[in-house]
PDB file of C-alpha atoms in Angstrom:
ATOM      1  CA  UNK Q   1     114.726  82.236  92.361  1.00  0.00           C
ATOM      2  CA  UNK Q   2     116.093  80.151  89.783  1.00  0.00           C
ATOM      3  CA  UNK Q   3     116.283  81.193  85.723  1.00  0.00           C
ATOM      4  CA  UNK Q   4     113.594  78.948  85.096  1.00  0.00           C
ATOM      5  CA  UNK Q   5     110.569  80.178  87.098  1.00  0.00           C
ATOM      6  CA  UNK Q   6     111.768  84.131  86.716  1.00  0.00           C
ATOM      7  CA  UNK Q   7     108.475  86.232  86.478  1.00  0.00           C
ATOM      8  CA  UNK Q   8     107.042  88.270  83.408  1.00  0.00           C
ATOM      9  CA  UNK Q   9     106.080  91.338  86.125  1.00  0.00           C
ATOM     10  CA  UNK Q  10     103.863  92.949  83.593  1.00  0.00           C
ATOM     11  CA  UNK Q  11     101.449  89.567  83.792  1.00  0.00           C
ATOM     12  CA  UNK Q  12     101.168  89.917  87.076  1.00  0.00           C
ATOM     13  CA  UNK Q  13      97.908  91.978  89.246  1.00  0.00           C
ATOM     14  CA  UNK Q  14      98.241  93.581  92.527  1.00  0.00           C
ATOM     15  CA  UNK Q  15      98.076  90.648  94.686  1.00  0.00           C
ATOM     16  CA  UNK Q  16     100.916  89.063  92.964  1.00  0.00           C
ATOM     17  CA  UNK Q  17     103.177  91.708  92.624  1.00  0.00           C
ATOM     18  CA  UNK Q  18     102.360  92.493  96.278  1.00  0.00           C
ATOM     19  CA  UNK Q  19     103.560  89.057  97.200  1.00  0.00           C
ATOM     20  CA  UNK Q  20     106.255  88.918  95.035  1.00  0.00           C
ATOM     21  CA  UNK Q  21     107.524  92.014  96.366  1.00  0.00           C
ATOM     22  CA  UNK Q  22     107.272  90.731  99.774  1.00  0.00           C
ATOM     23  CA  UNK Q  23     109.075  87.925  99.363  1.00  0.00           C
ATOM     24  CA  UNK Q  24     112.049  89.633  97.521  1.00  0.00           C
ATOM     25  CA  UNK Q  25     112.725  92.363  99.709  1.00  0.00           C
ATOM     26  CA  UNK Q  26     112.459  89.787 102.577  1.00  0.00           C
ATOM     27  CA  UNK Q  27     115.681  87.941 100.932  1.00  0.00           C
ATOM     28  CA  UNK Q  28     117.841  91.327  99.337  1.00  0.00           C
ATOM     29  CA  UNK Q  29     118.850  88.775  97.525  1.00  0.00           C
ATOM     30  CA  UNK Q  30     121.471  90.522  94.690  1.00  0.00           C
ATOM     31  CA  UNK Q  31     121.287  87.253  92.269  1.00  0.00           C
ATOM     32  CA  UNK Q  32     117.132  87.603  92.998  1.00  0.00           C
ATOM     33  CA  UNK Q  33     117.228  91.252  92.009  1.00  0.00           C
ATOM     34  CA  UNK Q  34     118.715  91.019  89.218  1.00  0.00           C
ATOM     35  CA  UNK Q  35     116.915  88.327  87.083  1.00  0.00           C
ATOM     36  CA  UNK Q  36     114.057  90.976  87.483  1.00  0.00           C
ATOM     37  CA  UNK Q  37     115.869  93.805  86.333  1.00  0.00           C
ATOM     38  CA  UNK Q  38     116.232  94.854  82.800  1.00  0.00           C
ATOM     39  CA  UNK Q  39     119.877  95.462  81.122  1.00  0.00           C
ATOM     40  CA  UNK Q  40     119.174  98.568  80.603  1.00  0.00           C
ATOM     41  CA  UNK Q  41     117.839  99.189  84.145  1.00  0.00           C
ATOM     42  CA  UNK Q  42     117.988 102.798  86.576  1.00  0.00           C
ATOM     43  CA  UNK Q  43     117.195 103.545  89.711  1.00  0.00           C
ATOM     44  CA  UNK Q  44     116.849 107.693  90.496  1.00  0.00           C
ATOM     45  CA  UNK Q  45     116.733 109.076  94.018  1.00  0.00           C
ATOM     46  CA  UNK Q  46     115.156 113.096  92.904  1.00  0.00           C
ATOM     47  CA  UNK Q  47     115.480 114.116  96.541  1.00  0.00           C
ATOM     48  CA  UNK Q  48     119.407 113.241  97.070  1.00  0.00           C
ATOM     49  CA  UNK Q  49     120.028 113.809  93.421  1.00  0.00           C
ATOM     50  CA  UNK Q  50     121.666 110.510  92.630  1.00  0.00           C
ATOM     51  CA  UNK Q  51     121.464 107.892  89.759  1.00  0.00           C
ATOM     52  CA  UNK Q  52     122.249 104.457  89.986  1.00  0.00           C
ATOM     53  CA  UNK Q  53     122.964 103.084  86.150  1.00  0.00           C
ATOM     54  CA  UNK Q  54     123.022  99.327  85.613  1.00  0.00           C
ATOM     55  CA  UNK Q  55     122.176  95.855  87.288  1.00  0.00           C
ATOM     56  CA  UNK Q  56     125.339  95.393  88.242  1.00  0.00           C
ATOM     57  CA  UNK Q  57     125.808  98.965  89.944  1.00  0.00           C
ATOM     58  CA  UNK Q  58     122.467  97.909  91.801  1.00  0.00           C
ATOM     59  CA  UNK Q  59     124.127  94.428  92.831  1.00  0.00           C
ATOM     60  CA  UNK Q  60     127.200  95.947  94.030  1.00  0.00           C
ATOM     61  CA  UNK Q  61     124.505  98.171  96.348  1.00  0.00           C
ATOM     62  CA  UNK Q  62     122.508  95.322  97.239  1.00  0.00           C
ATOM     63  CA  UNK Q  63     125.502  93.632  98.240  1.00  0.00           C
ATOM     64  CA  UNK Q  64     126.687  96.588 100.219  1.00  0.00           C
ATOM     65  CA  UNK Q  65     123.363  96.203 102.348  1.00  0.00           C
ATOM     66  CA  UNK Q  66     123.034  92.988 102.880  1.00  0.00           C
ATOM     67  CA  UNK Q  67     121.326  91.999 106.363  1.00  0.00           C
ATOM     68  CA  UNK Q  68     119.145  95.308 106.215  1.00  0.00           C
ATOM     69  CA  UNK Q  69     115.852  95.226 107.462  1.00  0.00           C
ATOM     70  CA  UNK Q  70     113.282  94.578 104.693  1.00  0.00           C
ATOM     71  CA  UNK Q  71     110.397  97.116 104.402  1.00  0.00           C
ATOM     72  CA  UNK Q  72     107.083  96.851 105.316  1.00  0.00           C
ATOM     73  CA  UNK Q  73     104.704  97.287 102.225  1.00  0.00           C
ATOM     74  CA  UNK Q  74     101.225  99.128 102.571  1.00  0.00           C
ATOM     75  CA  UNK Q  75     100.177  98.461  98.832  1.00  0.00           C
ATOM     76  CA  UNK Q  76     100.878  97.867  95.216  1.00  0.00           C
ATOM     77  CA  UNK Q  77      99.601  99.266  92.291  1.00  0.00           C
ATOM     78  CA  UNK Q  78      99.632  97.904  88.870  1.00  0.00           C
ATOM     79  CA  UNK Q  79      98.879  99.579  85.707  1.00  0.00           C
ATOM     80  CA  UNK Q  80     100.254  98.969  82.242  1.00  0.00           C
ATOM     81  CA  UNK Q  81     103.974  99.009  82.510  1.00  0.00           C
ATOM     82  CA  UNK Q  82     103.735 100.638  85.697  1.00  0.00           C
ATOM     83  CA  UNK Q  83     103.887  99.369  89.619  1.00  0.00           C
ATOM     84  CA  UNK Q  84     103.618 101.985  92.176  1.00  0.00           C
ATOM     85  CA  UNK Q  85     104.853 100.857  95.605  1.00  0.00           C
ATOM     86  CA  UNK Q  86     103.826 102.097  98.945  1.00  0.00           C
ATOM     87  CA  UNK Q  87     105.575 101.960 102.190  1.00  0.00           C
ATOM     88  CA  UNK Q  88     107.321 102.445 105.271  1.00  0.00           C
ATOM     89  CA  UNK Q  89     111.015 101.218 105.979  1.00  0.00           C
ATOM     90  CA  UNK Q  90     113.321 101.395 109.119  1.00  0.00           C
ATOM     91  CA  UNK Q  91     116.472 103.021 108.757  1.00  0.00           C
ATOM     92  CA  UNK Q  92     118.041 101.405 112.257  1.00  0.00           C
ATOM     93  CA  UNK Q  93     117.277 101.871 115.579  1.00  0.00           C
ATOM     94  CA  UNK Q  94     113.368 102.210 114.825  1.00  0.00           C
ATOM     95  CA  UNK Q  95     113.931 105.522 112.915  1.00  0.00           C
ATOM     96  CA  UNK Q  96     111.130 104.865 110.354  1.00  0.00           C
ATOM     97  CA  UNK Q  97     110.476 106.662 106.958  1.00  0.00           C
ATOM     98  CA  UNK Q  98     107.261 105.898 104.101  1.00  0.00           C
ATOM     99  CA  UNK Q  99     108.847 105.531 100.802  1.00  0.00           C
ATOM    100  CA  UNK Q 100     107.317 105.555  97.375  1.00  0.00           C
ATOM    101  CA  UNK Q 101     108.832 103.498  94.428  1.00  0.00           C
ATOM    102  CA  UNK Q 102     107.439 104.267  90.793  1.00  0.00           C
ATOM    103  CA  UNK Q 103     108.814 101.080  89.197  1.00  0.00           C
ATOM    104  CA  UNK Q 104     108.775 101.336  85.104  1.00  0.00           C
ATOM    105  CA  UNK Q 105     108.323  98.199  83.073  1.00  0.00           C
ATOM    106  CA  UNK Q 106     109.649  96.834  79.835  1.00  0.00           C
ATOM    107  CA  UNK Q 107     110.467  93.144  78.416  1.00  0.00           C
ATOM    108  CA  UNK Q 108     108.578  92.039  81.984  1.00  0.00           C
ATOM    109  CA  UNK Q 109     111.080  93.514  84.097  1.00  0.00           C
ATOM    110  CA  UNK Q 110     112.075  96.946  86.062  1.00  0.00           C
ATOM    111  CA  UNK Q 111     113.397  99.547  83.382  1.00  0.00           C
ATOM    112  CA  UNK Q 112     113.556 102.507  85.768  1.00  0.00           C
ATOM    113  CA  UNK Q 113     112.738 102.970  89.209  1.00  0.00           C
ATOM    114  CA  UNK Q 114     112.182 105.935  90.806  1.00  0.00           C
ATOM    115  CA  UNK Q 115     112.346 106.559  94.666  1.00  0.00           C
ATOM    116  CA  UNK Q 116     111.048 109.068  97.204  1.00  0.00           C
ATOM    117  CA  UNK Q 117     111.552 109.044 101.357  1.00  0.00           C
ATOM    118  CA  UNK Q 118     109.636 111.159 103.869  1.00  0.00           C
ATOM    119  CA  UNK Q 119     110.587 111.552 107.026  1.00  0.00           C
ATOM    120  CA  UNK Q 120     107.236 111.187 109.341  1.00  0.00           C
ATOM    121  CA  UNK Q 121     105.959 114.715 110.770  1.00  0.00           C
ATOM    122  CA  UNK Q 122     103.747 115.898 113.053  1.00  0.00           C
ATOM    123  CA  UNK Q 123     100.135 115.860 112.499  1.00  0.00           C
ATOM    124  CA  UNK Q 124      98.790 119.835 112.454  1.00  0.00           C
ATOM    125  CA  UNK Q 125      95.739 120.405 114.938  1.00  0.00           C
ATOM    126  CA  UNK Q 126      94.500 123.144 112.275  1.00  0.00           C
ATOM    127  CA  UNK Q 127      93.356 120.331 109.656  1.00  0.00           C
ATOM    128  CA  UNK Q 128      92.025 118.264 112.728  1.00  0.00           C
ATOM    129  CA  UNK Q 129      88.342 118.980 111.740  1.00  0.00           C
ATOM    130  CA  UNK Q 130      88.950 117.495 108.321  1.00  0.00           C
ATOM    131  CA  UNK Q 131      91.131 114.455 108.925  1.00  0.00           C
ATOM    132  CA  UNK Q 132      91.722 111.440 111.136  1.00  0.00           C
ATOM    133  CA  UNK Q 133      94.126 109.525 112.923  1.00  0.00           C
ATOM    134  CA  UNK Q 134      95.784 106.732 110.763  1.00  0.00           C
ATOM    135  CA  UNK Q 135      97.240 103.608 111.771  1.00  0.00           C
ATOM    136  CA  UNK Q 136     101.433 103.605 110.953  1.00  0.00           C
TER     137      UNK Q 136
END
């Protein structure tokens, strides 16, 4: 992605960000991540407790994982400011989790991002009258 044709990611609808989200978690590219990061950008994991502070901290990490397998994405959701991403990622060996990212935007780029893992669990035969089967 070169400095040129970097994305304003508040201009852009579902579909778009969808794609665009696609494409950069196919690369991990560290230089791609962080022309669409803001200066001032963190990441938060609530579950582990961490905080990641800065692009560079995050290209350091994206560095460190370079050659992971990218997620899968189930959807995108845009609102003003805000992208909420839904979707499942392997964690090696076919262990698979669903993630949620709540990505924050300001000056057309990621201010804060939030994420959440689940582990998959066992559907419960007592709520069997009320829901169906989905497709992972």
């Amino acid at each position: 992605m070169d400095a040129q044709r970097v994305p304003n990611l508040e201009q852009m609808d579902e579909q778009e960000a969808h794609h665009f989200l696609d494409e950069l978690f196919s690369r991990l590219s560290a230089e791609a991540e962080e022309q669409i990061r803001h200066e001032d950008y963190t990441m938060e994991w609530p579950q582990s407790g961490e905080r990641l502070r800065g692009r560079q901290k995050m290209r350091e990490f994206q560095e460190a994982h370079a050659g992971s397998r990218p997620p899968r994405l189930r959807r995108v959701l845009v609102r003003e400011g805000l992208w909420v991403v839904e979707g499942v990622v392997d964690y090696s060996g076919g262990r698979e989790g669903d993630f949620v990212l709540i990505l924050e935007l300001r000056d057309g780029k990621v201010f804060r991002e939030t994420r959440y893992y689940a582990e998959p669990f066992k559907a419960s035969e007592s709520r069997a009258q009320w829901f169906e089967r989905m497709e992972r």
